[in-house]
mmCIF file of C-alpha atoms in Angstrom:
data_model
loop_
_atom_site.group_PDB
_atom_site.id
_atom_site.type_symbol
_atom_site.label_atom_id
_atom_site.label_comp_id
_atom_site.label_asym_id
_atom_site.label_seq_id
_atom_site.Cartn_x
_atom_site.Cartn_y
_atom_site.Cartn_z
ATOM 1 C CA UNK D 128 -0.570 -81.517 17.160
ATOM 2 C CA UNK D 129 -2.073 -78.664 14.762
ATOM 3 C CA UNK D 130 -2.149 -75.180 15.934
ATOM 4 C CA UNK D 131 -6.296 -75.452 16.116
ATOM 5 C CA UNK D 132 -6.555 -72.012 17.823
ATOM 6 C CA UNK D 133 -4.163 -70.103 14.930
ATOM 7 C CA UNK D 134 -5.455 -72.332 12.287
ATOM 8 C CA UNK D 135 -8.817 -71.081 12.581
ATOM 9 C CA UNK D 136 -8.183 -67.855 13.441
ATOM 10 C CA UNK D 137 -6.548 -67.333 10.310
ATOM 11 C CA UNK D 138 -9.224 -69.093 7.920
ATOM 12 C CA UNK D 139 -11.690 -66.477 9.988
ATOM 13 C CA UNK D 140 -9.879 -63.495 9.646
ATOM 14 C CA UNK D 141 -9.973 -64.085 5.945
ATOM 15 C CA UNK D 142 -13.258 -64.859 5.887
ATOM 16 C CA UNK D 143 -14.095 -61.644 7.829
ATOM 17 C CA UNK D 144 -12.219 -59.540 4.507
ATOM 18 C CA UNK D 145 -15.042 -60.563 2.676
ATOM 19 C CA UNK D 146 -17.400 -59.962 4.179
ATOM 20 C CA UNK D 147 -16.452 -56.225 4.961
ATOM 21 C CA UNK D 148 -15.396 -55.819 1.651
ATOM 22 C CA UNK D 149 -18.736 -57.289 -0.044
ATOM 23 C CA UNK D 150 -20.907 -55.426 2.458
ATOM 24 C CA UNK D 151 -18.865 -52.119 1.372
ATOM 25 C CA UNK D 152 -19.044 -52.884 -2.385
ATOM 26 C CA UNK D 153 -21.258 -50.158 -3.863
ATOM 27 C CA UNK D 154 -24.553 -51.388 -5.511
ATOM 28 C CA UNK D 155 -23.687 -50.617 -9.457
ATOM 29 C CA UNK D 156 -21.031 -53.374 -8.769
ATOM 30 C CA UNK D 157 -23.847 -56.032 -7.932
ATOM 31 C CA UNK D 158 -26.841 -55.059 -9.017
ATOM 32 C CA UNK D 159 -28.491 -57.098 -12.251
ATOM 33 C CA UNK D 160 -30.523 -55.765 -15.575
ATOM 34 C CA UNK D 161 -33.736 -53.977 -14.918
ATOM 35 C CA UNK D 162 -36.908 -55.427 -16.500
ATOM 36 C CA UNK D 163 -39.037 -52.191 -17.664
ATOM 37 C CA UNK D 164 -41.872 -51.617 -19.148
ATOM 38 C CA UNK D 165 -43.977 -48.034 -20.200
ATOM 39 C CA UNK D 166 -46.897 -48.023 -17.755
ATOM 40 C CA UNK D 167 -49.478 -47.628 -20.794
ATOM 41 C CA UNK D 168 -48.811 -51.453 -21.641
ATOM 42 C CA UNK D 169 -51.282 -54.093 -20.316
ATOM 43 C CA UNK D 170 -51.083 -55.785 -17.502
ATOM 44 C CA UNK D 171 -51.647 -58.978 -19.660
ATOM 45 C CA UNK D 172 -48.630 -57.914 -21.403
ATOM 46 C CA UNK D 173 -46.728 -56.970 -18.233
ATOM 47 C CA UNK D 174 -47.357 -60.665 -16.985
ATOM 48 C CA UNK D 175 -45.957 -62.312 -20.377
ATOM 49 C CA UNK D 176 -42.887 -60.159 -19.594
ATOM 50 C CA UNK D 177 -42.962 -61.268 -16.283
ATOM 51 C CA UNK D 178 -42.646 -65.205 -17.522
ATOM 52 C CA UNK D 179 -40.431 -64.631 -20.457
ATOM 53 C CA UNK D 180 -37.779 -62.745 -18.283
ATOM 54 C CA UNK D 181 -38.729 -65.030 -15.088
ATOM 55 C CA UNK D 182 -38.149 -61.749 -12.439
ATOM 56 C CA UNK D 183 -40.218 -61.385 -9.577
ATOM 57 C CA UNK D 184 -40.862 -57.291 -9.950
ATOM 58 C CA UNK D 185 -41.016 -55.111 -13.119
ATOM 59 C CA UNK D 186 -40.362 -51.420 -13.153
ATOM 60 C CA UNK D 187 -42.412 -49.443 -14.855
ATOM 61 C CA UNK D 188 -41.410 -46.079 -16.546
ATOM 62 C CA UNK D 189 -43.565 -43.116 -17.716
ATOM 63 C CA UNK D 190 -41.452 -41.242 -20.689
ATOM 64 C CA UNK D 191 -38.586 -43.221 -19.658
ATOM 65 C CA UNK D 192 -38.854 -42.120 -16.210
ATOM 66 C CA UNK D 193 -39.330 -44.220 -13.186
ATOM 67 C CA UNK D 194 -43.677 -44.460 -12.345
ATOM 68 C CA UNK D 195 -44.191 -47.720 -10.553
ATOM 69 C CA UNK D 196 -42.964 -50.899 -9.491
ATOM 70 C CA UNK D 197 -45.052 -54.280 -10.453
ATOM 71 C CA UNK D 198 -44.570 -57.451 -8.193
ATOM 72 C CA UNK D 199 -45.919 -60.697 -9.134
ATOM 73 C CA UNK D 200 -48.313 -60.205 -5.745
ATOM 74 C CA UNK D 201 -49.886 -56.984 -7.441
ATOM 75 C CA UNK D 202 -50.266 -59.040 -10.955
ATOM 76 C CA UNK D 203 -52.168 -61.946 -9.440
ATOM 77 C CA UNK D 204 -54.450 -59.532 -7.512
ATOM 78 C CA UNK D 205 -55.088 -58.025 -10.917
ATOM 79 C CA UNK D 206 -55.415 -61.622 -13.127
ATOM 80 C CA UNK D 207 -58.038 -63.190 -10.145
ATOM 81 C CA UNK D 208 -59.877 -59.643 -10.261
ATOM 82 C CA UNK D 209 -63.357 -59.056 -12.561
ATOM 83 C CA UNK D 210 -61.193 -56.853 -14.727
ATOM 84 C CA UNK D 211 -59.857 -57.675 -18.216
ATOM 85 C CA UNK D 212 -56.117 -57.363 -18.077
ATOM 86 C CA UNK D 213 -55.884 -57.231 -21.501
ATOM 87 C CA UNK D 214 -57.155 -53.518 -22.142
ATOM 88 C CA UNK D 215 -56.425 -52.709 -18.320
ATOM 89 C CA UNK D 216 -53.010 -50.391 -18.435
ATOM 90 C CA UNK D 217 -50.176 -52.214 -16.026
ATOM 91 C CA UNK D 218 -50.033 -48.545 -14.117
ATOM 92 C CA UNK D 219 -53.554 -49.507 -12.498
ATOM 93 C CA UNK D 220 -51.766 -52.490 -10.689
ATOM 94 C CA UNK D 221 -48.607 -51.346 -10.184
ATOM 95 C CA UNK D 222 -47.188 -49.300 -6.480
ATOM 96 C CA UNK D 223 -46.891 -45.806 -7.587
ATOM 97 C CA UNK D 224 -44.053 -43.185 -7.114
ATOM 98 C CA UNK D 225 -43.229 -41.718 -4.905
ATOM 99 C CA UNK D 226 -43.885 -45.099 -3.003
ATOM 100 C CA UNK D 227 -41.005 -46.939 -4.501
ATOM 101 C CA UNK D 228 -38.216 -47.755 -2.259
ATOM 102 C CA UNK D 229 -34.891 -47.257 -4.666
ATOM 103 C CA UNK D 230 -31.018 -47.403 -4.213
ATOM 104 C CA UNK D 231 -28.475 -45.141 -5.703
ATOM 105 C CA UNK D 232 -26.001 -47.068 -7.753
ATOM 106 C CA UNK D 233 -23.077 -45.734 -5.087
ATOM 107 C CA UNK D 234 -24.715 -46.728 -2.154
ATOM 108 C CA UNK D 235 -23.499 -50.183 -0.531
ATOM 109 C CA UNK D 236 -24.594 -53.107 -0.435
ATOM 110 C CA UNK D 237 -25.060 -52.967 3.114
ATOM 111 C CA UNK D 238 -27.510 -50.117 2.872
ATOM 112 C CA UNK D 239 -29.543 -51.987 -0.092
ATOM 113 C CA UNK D 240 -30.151 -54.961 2.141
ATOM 114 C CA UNK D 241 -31.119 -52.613 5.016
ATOM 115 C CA UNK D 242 -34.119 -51.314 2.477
ATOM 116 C CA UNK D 243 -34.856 -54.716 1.395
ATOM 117 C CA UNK D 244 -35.274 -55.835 4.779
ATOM 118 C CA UNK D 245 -37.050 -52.648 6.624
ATOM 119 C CA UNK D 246 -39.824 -52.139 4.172
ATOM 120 C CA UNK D 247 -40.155 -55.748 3.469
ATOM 121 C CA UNK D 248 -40.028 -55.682 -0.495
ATOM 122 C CA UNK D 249 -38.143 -58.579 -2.884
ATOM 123 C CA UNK D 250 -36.801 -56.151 -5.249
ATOM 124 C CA UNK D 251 -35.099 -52.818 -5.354
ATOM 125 C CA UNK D 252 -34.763 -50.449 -8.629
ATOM 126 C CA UNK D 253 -31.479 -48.620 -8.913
ATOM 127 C CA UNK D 254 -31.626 -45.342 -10.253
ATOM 128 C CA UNK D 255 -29.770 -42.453 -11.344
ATOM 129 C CA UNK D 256 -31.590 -39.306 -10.628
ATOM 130 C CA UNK D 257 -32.303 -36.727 -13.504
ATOM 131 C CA UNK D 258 -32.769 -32.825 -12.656
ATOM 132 C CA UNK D 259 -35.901 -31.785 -14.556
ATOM 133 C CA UNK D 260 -36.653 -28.436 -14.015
ATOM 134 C CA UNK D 261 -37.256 -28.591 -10.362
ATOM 135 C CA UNK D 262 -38.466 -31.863 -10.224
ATOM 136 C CA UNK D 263 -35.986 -35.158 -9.377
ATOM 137 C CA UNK D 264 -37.084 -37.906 -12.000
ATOM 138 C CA UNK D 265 -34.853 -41.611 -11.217
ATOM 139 C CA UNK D 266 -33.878 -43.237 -14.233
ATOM 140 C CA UNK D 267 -33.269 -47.453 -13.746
ATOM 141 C CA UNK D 268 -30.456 -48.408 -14.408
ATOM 142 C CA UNK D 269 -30.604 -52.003 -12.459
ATOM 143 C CA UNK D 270 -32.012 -54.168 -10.105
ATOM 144 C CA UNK D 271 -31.289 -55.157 -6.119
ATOM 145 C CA UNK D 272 -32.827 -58.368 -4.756
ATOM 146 C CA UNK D 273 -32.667 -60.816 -2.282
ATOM 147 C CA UNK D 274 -31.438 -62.934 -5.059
ATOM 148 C CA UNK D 275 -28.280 -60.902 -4.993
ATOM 149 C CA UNK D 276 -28.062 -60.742 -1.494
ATOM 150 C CA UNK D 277 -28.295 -64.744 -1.919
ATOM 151 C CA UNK D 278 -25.591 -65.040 -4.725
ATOM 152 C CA UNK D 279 -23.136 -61.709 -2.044
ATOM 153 C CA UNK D 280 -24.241 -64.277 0.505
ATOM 154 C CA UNK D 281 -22.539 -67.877 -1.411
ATOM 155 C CA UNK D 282 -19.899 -66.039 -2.639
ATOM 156 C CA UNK D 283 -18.672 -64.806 0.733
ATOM 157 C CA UNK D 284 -18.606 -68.553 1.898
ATOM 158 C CA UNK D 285 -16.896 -69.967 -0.853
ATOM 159 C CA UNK D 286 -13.767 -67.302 -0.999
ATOM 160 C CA UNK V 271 -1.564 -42.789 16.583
ATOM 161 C CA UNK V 272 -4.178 -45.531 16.270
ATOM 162 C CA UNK V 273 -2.488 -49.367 15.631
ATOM 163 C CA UNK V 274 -4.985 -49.148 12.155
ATOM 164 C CA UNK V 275 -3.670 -53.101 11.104
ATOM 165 C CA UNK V 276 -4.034 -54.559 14.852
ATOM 166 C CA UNK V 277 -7.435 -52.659 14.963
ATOM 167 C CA UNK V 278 -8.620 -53.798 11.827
ATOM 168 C CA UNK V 279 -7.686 -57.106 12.356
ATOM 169 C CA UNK V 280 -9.467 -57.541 15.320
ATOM 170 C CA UNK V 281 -12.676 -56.270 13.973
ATOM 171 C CA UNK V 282 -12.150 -58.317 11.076
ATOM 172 C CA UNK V 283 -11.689 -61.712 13.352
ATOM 173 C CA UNK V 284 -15.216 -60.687 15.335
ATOM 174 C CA UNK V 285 -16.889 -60.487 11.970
ATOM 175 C CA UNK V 286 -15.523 -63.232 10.410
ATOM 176 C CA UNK V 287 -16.336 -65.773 13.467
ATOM 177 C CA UNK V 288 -19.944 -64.581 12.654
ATOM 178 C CA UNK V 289 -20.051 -65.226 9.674
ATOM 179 C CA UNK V 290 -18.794 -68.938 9.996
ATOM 180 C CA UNK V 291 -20.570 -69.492 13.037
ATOM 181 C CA UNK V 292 -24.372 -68.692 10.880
ATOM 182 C CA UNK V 293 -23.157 -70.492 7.501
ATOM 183 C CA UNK V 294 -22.902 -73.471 9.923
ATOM 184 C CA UNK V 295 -26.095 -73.152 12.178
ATOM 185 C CA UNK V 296 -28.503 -75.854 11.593
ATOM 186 C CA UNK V 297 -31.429 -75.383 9.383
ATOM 187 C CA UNK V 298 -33.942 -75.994 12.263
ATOM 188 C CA UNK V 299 -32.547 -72.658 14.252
ATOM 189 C CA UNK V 300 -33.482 -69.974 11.513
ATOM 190 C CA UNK V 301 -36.089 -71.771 9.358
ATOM 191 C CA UNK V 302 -39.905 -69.707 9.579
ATOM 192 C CA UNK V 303 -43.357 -71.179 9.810
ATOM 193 C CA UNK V 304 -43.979 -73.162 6.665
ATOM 194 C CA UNK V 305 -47.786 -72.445 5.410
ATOM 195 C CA UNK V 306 -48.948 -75.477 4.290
ATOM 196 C CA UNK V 307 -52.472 -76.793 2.574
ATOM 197 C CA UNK V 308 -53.804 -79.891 1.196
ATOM 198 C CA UNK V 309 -53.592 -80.374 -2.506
ATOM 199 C CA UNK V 310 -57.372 -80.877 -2.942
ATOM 200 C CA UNK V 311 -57.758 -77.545 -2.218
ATOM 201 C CA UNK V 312 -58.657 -74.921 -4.965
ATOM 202 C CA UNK V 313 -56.106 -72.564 -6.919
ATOM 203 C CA UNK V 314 -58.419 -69.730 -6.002
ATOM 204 C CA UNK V 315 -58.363 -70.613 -2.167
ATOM 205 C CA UNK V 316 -54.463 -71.167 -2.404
ATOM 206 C CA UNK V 317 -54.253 -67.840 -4.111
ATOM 207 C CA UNK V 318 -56.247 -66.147 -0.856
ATOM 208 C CA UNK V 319 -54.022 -67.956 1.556
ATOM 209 C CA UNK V 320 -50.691 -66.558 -0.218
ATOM 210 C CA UNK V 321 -52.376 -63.144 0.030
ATOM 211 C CA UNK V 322 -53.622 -63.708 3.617
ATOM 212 C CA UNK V 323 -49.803 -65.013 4.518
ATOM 213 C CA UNK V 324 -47.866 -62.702 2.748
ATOM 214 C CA UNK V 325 -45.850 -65.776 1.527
ATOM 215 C CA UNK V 326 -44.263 -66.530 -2.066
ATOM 216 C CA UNK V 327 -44.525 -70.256 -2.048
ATOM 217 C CA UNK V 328 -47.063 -72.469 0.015
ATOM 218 C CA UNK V 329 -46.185 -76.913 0.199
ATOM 219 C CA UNK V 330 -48.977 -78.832 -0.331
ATOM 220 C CA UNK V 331 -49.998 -81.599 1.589
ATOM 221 C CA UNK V 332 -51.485 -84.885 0.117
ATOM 222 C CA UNK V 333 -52.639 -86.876 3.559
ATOM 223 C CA UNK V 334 -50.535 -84.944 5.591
ATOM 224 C CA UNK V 335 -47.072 -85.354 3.251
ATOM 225 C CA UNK V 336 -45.067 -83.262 1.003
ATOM 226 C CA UNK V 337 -46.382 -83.704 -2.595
ATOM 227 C CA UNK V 338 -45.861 -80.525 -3.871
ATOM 228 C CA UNK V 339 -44.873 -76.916 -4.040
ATOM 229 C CA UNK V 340 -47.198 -73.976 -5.299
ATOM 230 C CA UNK V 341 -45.187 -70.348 -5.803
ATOM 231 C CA UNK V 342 -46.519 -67.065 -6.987
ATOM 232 C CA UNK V 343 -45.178 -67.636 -10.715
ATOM 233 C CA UNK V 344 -47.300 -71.083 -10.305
ATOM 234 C CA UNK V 345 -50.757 -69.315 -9.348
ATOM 235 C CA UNK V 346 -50.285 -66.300 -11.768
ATOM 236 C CA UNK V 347 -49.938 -68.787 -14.385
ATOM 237 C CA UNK V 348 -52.971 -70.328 -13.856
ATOM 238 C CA UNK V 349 -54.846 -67.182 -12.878
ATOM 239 C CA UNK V 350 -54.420 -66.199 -16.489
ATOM 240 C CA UNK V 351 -55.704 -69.510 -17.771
ATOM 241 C CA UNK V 352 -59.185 -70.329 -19.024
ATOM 242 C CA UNK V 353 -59.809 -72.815 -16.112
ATOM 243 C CA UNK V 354 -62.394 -72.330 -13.341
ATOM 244 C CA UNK V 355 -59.605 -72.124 -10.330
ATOM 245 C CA UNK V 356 -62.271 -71.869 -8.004
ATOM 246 C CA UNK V 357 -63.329 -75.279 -8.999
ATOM 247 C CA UNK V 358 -59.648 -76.561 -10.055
ATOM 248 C CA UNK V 359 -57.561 -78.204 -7.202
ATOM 249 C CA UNK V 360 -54.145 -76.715 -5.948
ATOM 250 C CA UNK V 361 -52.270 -80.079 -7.324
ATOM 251 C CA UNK V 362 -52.985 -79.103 -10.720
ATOM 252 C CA UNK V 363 -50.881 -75.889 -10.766
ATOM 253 C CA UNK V 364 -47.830 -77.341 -8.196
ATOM 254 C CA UNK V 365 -44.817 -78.484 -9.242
ATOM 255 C CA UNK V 366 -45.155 -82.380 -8.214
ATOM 256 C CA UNK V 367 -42.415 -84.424 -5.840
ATOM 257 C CA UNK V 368 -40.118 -85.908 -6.275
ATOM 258 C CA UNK V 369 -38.844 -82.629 -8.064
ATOM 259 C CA UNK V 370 -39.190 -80.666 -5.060
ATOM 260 C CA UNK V 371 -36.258 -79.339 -3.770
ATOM 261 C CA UNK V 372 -36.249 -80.355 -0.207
ATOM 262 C CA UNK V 373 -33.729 -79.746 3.256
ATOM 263 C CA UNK V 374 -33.536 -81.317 6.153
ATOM 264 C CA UNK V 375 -33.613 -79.999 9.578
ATOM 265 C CA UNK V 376 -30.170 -80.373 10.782
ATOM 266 C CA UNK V 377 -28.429 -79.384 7.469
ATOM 267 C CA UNK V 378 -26.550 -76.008 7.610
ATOM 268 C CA UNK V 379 -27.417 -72.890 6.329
ATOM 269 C CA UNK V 380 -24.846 -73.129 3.712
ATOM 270 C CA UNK V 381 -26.439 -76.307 2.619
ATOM 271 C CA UNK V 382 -29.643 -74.764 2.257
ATOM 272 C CA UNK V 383 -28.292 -71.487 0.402
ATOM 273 C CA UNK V 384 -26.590 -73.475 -2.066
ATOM 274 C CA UNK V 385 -29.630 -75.488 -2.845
ATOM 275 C CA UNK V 386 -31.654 -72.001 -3.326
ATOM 276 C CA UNK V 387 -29.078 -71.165 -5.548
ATOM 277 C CA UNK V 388 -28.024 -74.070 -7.837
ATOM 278 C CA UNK V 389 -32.113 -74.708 -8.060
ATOM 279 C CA UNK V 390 -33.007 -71.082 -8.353
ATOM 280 C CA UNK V 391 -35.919 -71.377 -6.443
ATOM 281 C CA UNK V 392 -36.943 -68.647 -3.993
ATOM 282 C CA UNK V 393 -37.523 -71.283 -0.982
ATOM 283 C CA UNK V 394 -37.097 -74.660 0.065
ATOM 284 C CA UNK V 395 -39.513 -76.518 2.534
ATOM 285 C CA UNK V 396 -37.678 -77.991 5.733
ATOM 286 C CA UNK V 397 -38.527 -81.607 5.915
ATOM 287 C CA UNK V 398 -38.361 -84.497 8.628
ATOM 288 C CA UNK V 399 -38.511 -87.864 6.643
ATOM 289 C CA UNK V 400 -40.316 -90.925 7.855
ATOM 290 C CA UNK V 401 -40.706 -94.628 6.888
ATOM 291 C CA UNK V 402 -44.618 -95.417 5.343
ATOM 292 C CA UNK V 403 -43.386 -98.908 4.766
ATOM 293 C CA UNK V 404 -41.016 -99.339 2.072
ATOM 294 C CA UNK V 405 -41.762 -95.467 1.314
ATOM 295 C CA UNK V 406 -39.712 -91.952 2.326
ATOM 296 C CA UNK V 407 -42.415 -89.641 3.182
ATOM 297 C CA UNK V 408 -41.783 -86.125 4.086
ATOM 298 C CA UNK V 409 -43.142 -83.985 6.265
ATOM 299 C CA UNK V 410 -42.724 -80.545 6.420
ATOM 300 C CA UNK V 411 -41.760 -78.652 9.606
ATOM 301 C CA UNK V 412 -40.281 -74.955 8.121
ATOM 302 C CA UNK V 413 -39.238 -73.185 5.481
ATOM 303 C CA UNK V 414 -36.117 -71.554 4.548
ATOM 304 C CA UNK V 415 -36.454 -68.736 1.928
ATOM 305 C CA UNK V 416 -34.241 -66.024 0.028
ATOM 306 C CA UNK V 417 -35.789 -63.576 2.949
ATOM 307 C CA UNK V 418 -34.073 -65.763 5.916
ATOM 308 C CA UNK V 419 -30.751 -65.455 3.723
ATOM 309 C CA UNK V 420 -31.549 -61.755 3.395
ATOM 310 C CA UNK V 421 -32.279 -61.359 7.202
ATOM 311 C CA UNK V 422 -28.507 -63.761 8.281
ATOM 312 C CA UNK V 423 -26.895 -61.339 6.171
ATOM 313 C CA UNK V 424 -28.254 -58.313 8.309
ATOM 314 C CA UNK V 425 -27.564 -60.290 11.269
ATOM 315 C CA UNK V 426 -23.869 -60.844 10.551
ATOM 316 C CA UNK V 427 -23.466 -56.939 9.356
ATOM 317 C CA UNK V 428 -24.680 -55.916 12.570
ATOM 318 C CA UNK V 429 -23.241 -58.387 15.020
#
């Protein structure tokens, strides 16, 4: 008969390995591009960008630095409002700094998903923070989602 | 000093028996509450009820059956359109079965997961099929989305 009880308890404890390890992996190991935009373009144009790149959120940068974050929720509140989105600037429908819940490229995965899930957003920026003068500006440097918790997720069961 | 391997190991086993034991759950025990709305419905009323639900996709109903799917992307799309979407049923903006990517009930989470992926859709209706005749018809009981991946992650991190 096959050693059932050993058997599996091997196939788990590798199993387990991954997980650890994935959950420990730091987020600039994960993380995908970053789809930004200067919060003086439109939010017509912001919504094009949104199709032609097919992301669910948008960062939005003011002189390069981190402003806002625009979800697809925010654009169609904009596109079914009396407004024309064409001359209306994407920073009027975007969540503003210092609102924006954002991961450091060396924290873990673990603590990413713990953001994703506590404030209940799709979408994480990752950002590198930039001393200016006493001010902290984040520059993006990628993205966190649940789609990469999805993809973590697959490849954990298929090692 | 401490046995670091045996320790490890046993930590590792825990996790990983978590891990296998959720990938192989059963749809039905993590799936949410689907929101669902008949496809003679407007855009502009689907629209509200995506707002009102805080959801990213809603299944539409024809007769009380799956006929379509209507996500964010979906509604945006024809937000920005020159059509009156108050006056403009929900059916015109859905993507139409049978390309609706469906799963059943007492398929596993790893099932549905890899269906999210390969499809890259952001949720799946959970469906209980029944004979109209000749006919499949499917009705929809759940849904399982990239946030109940996100939140079986969590789970197994924490367990």
């Amino acid at each position: 008969a096959r050693p059932k009880v050993g058997y599996f308890y091997t196939e788990n404890a590798i199993k387990s390995y991954s997980i650890r390890e994935i959950s420990n992996k730091k987020v600039a190991n994960v993380m995908s591009i970053p789809i930004i935009i200067e919060e003086n373009v439109s939010i017509h144009s912001a919504i094009v960008t949104m199709f032609l790149e097919d992301v669910g959120s948008i960062f939005i940068t003011s002189n390069k630095y981190l402003s806002g974050v625009v979800s697809r929720k925010d654009l169609l509140k904009s596109a079914i409002g009396n407004g024309d989105i064409s001359s209306i600037p994407v920073s009027m429908a975007m969540t503003r700094m210092p609102n924006i819940i954002c991961v450091k490229e060396n924290e873990t995965v673990e603590d990413a998903l713990r953001k994703l899930i506590e404030h209940e957003v799709d979408s994480l920026p990752v950002v590198q923070i930039e001393k200016d003068g006493n001010n902290e500006q984040y520059v993006v440097v990628g993205r966190f989602s649940k789609t990469t918790v999805a993809r973590l997720f697959m490849e954990i069961l298929q090692n």
